[in-house]
Amino acid sequence: MSTAKTPHEITLLVRSGCHLCHAAIETLDEVTTRMGYDWKSVDIDEHADLLARHSEEVPVLLIDGKVRDFWVIDPQRLESLLNN
């Protein structure tokens, strides 16, 4: 993860053993490092409310608290979202 401050709060909801989550983490690392953004991951299995809402959608990308993508994180779409 980058250590730069960001005007956006970027969160990736993940689950243990999720192959799509691993790919999403790689995409987030690549794009956010290049653009100078920070992000965090949250394991939904540790949060009953998130698990109830997103168990079938992980990984889920939240930007500023809003769902912006799920399952597959497209790097071009992510960059466009972060430029807004």
Tab-separated table of C-alpha atoms in Angstrom:
chain	number	residue	atom	x	y	z
A	1	MET	CA	0.000	0.000	0.000
A	2	SER	CA	1.078	3.556	-0.683
A	3	THR	CA	1.708	5.920	2.229
A	4	ALA	CA	0.419	9.050	0.451
A	5	LYS	CA	-2.618	10.904	1.752
A	6	THR	CA	-5.699	10.825	-0.429
A	7	PRO	CA	-8.866	12.862	-0.799
A	8	HIS	CA	-10.754	9.589	-1.303
A	9	GLU	CA	-11.440	6.843	1.226
A	10	ILE	CA	-10.773	3.606	-0.665
A	11	THR	CA	-11.836	0.312	0.908
A	12	LEU	CA	-11.804	-3.195	-0.525
A	13	LEU	CA	-14.139	-5.714	1.110
A	14	VAL	CA	-12.583	-9.189	0.948
A	15	ARG	CA	-12.931	-12.733	2.302
A	16	SER	CA	-10.274	-15.272	3.149
A	17	GLY	CA	-9.541	-17.723	0.340
A	18	CYS	CA	-11.191	-15.555	-2.327
A	19	HIS	CA	-9.274	-15.772	-5.628
A	20	LEU	CA	-11.056	-12.709	-7.028
A	21	CYS	CA	-9.984	-10.803	-3.909
A	22	HIS	CA	-6.327	-11.583	-4.604
A	23	ALA	CA	-6.662	-10.229	-8.147
A	24	ALA	CA	-8.471	-7.116	-6.878
A	25	ILE	CA	-5.717	-6.467	-4.331
A	26	GLU	CA	-3.102	-6.629	-7.084
A	27	THR	CA	-5.101	-4.196	-9.217
A	28	LEU	CA	-5.614	-1.786	-6.315
A	29	ASP	CA	-1.931	-1.934	-5.387
A	30	GLU	CA	-0.850	-1.187	-8.954
A	31	VAL	CA	-3.258	1.684	-9.588
A	32	THR	CA	-3.113	3.340	-6.164
A	33	THR	CA	0.682	3.134	-5.955
A	34	ARG	CA	1.019	4.747	-9.367
A	35	MET	CA	-1.510	7.446	-8.480
A	36	GLY	CA	-0.292	8.032	-4.904
A	37	TYR	CA	-3.401	6.857	-3.041
A	38	ASP	CA	-3.859	4.868	0.163
A	39	TRP	CA	-6.438	2.106	0.598
A	40	LYS	CA	-7.453	-0.460	3.176
A	41	SER	CA	-8.989	-3.911	3.089
A	42	VAL	CA	-11.720	-5.196	5.387
A	43	ASP	CA	-12.464	-8.900	5.859
A	44	ILE	CA	-16.261	-9.141	5.768
A	45	ASP	CA	-16.187	-12.374	7.764
A	46	GLU	CA	-15.244	-10.233	10.785
A	47	HIS	CA	-18.244	-7.899	10.346
A	48	ALA	CA	-21.716	-9.462	10.445
A	49	ASP	CA	-23.387	-6.450	8.807
A	50	LEU	CA	-20.964	-6.454	5.848
A	51	LEU	CA	-21.206	-10.224	5.529
A	52	ALA	CA	-24.995	-10.026	5.345
A	53	ARG	CA	-24.885	-7.337	2.637
A	54	HIS	CA	-21.957	-8.457	0.495
A	55	SER	CA	-21.319	-12.186	0.979
A	56	GLU	CA	-22.023	-12.993	-2.692
A	57	GLU	CA	-20.298	-9.938	-4.197
A	58	VAL	CA	-16.730	-9.949	-2.857
A	59	PRO	CA	-14.464	-8.339	-3.568
A	60	VAL	CA	-16.358	-5.067	-3.263
A	61	LEU	CA	-14.688	-1.733	-3.966
A	62	LEU	CA	-15.950	1.203	-1.914
A	63	ILE	CA	-14.861	4.737	-2.706
A	64	ASP	CA	-15.962	7.339	-0.188
A	65	GLY	CA	-18.372	4.795	1.296
A	66	LYS	CA	-20.164	4.022	-1.980
A	67	VAL	CA	-20.007	0.695	-3.824
A	68	ARG	CA	-18.196	1.361	-7.097
A	69	ASP	CA	-17.310	-2.156	-8.307
A	70	PHE	CA	-17.504	-5.778	-7.259
A	71	TRP	CA	-16.138	-9.168	-8.342
A	72	VAL	CA	-13.597	-7.809	-10.845
A	73	ILE	CA	-11.897	-4.438	-10.375
A	74	ASP	CA	-11.113	-2.850	-13.730
A	75	PRO	CA	-7.924	-0.754	-13.531
A	76	GLN	CA	-9.057	1.853	-16.081
A	77	ARG	CA	-12.414	2.302	-14.337
A	78	LEU	CA	-10.667	2.574	-10.973
A	79	GLU	CA	-8.306	5.248	-12.275
A	80	SER	CA	-11.240	7.176	-13.749
A	81	LEU	CA	-13.157	6.985	-10.456
A	82	LEU	CA	-10.139	8.241	-8.521
A	83	ASN	CA	-9.635	11.159	-10.899
A	84	ASN	CA	-13.113	12.490	-10.048
